[in-house]
mmCIF file of C-alpha atoms in Angstrom:
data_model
loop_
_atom_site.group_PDB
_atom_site.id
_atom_site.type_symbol
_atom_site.label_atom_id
_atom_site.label_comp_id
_atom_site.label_asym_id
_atom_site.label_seq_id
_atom_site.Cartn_x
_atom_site.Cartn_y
_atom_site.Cartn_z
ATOM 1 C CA UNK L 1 0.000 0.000 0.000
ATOM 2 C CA UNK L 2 2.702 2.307 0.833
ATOM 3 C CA UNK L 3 4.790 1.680 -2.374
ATOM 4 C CA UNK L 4 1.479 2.025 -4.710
ATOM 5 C CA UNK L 5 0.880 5.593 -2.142
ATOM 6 C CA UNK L 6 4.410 6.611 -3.704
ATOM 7 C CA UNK L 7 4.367 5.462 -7.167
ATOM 8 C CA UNK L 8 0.821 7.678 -7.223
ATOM 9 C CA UNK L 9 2.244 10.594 -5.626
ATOM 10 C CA UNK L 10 5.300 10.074 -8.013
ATOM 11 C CA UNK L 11 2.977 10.411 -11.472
ATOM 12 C CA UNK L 12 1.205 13.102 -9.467
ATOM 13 C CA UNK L 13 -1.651 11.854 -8.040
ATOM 14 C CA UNK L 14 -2.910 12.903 -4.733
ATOM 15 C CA UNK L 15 -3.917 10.359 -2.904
ATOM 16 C CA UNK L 16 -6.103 9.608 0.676
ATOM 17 C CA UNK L 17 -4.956 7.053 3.017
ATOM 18 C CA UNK L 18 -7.681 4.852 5.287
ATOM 19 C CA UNK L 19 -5.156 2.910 7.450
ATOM 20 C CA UNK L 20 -5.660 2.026 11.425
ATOM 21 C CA UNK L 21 -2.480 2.649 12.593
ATOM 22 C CA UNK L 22 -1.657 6.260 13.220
ATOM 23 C CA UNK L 23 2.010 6.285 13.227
ATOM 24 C CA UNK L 24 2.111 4.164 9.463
ATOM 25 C CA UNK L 25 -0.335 7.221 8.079
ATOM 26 C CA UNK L 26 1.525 9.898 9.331
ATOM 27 C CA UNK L 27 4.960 8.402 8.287
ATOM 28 C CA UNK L 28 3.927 8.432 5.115
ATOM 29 C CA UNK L 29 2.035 12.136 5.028
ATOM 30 C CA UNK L 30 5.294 12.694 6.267
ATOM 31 C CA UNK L 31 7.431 11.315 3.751
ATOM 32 C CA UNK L 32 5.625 12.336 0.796
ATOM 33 C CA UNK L 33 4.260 15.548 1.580
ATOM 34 C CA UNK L 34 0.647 17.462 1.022
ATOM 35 C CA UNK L 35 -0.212 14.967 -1.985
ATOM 36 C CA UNK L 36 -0.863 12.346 0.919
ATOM 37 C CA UNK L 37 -3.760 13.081 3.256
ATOM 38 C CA UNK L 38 -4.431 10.314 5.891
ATOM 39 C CA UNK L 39 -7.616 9.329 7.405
ATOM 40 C CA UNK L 40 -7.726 6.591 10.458
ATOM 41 C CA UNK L 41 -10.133 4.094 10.381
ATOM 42 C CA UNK L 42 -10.984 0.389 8.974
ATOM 43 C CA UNK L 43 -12.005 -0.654 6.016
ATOM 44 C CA UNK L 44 -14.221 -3.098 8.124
ATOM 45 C CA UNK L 45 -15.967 -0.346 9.785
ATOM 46 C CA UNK L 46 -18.953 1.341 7.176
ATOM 47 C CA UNK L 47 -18.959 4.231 9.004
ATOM 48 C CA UNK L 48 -14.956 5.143 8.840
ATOM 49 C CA UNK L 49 -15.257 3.988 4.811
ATOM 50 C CA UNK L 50 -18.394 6.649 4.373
ATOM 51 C CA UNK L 51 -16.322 9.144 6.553
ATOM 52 C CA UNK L 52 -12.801 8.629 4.658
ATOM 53 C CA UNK L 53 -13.978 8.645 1.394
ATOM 54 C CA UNK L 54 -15.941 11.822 1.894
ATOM 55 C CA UNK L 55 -13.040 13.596 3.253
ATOM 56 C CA UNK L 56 -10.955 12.766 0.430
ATOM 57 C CA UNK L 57 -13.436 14.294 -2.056
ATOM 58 C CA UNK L 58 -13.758 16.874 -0.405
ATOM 59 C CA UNK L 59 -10.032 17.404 -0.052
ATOM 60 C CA UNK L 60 -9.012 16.389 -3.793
ATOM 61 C CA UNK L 61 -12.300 17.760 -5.475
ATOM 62 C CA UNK L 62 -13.450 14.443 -6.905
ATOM 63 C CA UNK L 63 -12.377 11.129 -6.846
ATOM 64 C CA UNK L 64 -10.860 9.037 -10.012
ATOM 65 C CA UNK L 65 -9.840 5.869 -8.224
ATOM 66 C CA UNK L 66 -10.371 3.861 -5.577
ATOM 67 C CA UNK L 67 -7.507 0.690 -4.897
ATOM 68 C CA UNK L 68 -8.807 -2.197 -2.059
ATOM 69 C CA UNK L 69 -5.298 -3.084 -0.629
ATOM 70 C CA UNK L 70 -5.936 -3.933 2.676
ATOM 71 C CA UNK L 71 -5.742 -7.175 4.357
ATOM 72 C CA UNK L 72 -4.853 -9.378 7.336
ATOM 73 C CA UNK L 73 -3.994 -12.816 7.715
ATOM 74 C CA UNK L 74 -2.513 -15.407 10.363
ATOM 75 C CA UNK L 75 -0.007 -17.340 9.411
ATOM 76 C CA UNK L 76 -0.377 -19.393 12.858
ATOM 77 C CA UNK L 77 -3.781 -19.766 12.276
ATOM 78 C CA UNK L 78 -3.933 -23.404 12.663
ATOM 79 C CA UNK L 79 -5.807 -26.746 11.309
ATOM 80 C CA UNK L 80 -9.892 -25.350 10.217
ATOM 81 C CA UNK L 81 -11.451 -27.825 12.943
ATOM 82 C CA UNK L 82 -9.786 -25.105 15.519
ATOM 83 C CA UNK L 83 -10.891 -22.083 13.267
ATOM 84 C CA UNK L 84 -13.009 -19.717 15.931
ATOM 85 C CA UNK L 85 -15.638 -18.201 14.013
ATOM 86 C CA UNK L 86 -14.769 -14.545 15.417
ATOM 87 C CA UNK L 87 -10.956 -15.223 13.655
ATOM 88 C CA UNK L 88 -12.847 -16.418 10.442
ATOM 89 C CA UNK L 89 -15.103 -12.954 9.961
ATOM 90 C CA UNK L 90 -12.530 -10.673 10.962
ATOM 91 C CA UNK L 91 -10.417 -11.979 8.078
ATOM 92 C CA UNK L 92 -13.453 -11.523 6.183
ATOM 93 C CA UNK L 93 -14.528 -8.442 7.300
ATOM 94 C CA UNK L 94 -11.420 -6.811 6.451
ATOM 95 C CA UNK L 95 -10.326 -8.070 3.283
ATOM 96 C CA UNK L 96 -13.527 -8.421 1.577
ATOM 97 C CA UNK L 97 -16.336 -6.476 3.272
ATOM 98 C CA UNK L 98 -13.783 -3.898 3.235
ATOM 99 C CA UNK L 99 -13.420 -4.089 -0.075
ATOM 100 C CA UNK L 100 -17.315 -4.174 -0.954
ATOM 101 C CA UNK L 101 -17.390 -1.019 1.434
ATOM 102 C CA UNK L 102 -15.430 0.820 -0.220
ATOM 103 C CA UNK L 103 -16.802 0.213 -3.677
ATOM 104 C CA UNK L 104 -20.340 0.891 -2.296
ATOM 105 C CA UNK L 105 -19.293 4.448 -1.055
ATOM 106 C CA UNK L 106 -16.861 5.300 -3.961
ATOM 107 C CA UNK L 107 -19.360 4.381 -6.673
ATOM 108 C CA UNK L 108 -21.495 7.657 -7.282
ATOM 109 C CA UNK L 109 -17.740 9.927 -7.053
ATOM 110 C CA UNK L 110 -16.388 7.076 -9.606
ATOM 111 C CA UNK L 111 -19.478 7.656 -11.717
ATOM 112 C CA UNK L 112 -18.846 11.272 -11.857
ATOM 113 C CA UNK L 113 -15.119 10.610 -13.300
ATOM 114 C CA UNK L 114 -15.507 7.442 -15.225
ATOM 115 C CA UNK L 115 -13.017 6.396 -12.673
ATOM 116 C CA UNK L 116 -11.314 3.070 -11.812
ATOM 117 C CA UNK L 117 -11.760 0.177 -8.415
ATOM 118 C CA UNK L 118 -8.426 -1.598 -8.188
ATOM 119 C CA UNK L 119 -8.577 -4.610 -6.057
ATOM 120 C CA UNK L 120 -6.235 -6.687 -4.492
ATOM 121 C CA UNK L 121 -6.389 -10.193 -4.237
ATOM 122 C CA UNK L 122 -3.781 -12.774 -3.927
ATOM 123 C CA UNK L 123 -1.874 -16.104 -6.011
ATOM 124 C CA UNK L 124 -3.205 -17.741 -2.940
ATOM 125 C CA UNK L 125 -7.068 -17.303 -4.567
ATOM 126 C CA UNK L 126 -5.735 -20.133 -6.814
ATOM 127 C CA UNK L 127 -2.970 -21.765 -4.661
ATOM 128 C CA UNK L 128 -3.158 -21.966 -1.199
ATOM 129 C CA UNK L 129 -1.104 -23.110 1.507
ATOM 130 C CA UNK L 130 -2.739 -25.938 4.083
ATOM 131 C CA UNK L 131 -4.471 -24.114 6.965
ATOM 132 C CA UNK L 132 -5.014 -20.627 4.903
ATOM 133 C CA UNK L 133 -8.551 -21.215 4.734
ATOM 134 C CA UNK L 134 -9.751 -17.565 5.964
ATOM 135 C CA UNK L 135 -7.128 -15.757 3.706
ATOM 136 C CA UNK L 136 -7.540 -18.013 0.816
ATOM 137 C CA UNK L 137 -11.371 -17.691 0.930
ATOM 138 C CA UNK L 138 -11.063 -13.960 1.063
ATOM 139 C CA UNK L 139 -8.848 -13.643 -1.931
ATOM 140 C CA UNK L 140 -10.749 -15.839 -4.464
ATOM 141 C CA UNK L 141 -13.554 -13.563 -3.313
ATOM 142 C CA UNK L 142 -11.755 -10.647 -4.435
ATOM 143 C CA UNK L 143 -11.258 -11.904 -7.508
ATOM 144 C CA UNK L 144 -15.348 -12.434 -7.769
ATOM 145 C CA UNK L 145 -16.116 -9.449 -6.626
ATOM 146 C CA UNK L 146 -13.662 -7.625 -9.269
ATOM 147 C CA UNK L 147 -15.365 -9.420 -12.582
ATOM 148 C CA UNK L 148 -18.872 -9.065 -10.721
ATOM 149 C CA UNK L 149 -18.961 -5.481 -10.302
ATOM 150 C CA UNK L 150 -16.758 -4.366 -13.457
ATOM 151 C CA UNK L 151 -20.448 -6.533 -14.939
ATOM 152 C CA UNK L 152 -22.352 -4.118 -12.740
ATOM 153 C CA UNK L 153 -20.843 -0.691 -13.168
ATOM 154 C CA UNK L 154 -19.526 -0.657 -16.543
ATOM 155 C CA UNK L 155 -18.911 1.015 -18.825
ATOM 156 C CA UNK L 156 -18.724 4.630 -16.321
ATOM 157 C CA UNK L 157 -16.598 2.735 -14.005
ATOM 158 C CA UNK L 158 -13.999 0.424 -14.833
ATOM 159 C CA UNK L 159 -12.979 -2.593 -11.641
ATOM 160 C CA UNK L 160 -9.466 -4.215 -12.453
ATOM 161 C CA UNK L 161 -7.681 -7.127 -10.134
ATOM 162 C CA UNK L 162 -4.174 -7.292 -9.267
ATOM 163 C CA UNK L 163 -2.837 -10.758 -7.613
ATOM 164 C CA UNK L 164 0.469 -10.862 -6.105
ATOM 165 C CA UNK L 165 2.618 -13.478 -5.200
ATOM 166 C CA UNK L 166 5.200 -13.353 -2.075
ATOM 167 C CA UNK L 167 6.229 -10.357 -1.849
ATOM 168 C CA UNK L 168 8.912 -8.968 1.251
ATOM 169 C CA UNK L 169 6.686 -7.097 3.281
ATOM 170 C CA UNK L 170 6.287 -5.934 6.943
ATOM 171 C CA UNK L 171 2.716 -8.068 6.355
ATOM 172 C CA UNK L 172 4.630 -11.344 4.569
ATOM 173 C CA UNK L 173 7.612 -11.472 7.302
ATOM 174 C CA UNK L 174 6.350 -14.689 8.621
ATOM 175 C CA UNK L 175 6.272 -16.667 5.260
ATOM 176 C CA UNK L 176 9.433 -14.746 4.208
ATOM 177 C CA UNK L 177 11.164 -15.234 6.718
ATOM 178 C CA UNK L 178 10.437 -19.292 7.262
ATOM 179 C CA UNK L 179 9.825 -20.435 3.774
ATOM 180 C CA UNK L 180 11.328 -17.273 1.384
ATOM 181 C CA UNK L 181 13.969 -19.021 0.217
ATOM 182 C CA UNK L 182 12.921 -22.257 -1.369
ATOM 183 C CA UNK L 183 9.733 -20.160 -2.718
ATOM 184 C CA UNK L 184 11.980 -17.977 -4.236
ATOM 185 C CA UNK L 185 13.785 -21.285 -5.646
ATOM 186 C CA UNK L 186 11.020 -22.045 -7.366
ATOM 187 C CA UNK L 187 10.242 -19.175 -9.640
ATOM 188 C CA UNK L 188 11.386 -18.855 -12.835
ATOM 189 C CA UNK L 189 12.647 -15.212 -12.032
ATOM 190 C CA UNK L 190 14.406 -16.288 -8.692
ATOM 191 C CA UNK L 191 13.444 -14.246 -6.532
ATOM 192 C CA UNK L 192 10.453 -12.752 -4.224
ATOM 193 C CA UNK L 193 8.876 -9.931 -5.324
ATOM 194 C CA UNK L 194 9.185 -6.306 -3.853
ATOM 195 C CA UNK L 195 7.180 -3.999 -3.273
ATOM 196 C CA UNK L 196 7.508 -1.582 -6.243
ATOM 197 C CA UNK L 197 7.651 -4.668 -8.370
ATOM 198 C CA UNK L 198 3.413 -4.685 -7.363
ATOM 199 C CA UNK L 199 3.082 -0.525 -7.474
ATOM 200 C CA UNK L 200 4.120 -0.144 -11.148
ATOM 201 C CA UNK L 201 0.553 -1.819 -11.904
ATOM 202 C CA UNK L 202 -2.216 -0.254 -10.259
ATOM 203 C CA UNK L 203 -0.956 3.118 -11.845
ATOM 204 C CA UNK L 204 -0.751 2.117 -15.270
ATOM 205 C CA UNK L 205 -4.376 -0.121 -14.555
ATOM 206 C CA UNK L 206 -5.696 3.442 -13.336
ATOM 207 C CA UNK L 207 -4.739 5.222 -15.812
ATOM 208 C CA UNK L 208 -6.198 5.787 -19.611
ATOM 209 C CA UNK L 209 -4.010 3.896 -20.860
ATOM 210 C CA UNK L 210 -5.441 0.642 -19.658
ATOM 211 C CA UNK L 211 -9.218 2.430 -20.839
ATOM 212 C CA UNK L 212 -10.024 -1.094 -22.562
ATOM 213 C CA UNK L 213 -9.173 -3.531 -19.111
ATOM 214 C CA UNK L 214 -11.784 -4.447 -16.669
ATOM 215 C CA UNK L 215 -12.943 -7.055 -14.865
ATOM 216 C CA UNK L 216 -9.316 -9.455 -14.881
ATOM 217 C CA UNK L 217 -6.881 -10.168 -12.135
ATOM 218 C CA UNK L 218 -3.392 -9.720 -12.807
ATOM 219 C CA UNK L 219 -0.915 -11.725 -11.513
ATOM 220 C CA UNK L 220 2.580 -10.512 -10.473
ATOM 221 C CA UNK L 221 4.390 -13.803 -9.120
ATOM 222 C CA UNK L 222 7.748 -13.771 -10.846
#
């Protein structure tokens, strides 16, 4: 999220951060200046999605995109017999209600713009590792909901996917550190991704350049 924040600000976007922890929003508002305004809340939460998104049209004076990258996960989660039901809807609730929320709220601004809903999923909506079930679940519903709404709100808005493979992140340290190098082994490039590696897409997907793309996930996985 914070590479794609910088690649935006970088073509010269502005862009307006919903993010839950207060010292990750203002570092970056921080490091990139007045293009980056930060709003705390959840993506889980309909009420800090309504409030975020109307601050930011208010602040940028419309609204061209909107890009779903948040997400959780527990590596530790365990065998699915031993799943709580509170772990399996907070997964839920943030990477895919969130996402829904934040279409729901952004669609009359996108209207307005012709503008574009980037959502990220995962690899892991195809390929999954054992005991992923929450994550796994949430991700092939990303992809879903992508081709479903780019169905329901074309041709004014446009809804493109973006699936990443492992990529070294604060978020991926677990599976990075453990398991990073024999994944990395197995890819024909090598290596694991980086972050930047995932930003160069969602600006060029945003932009009119990709004006004939909608409803497909694509995957960055080296």
């Amino acid at each position: 999220g914070r590479a794609i924040t910088k690649r935006l600000v970088d073509d010269g976007a502005r862009v307006c951060i919903l993010e839950p922890d207060a010292k990750a929003g203002k570092d970056a508002v921080d490091e990139y200046g007045a293009r980056v305004r930060f709003e705390r809340g959840s993506v889980a939460n309909e009420a800090d999605v309504r409030r975020a998104i109307a601050q930011a049209v208010k602040w940028g004076g419309g609204l061209d995109g909107a890009i779903n990258n948040a997400g959780i996960a527990n590596p530790k989660a365990g065998p699915t017999e031993k799943l709580s039901l509170a772990a399996w809807n907070k997964v839920l609730g943030v990477n895919l209600t969130g996402a829904f929320l934040v279409a729901k709220h952004a669609i009359k601004h996108l209207r307005r713009s012709r503008g574009v809903i980037v959502n990220l999923s995962s690899t892991r909506a195809q390929q999954s590792e054992p005991n992923t079930i929450a994550y796994s679940a949430t991700k092939g519903g990303i992809e879903a909901l992508t081709h479903s709404l780019a169905v329901s709100l074309g041709p004014e808005i446009r809804v493109v996917g973006i699936a990443p493979g492992l990529v070294k992140t604060d978020f991926a340290s677990y599976l990075v550190d453990n398991f990073g190098e024999r994944l990395a082994g197995e890819l024909p490039l090598n290596r694991l991704g980086a972050p930047p590696d995932i930003a160069n897409l969602p600006t060029f997907l945003a932009s009119d350049a990709a004006s004939w793309i909608t409803g497909e996930p694509y995957v960055i996985a080296g």
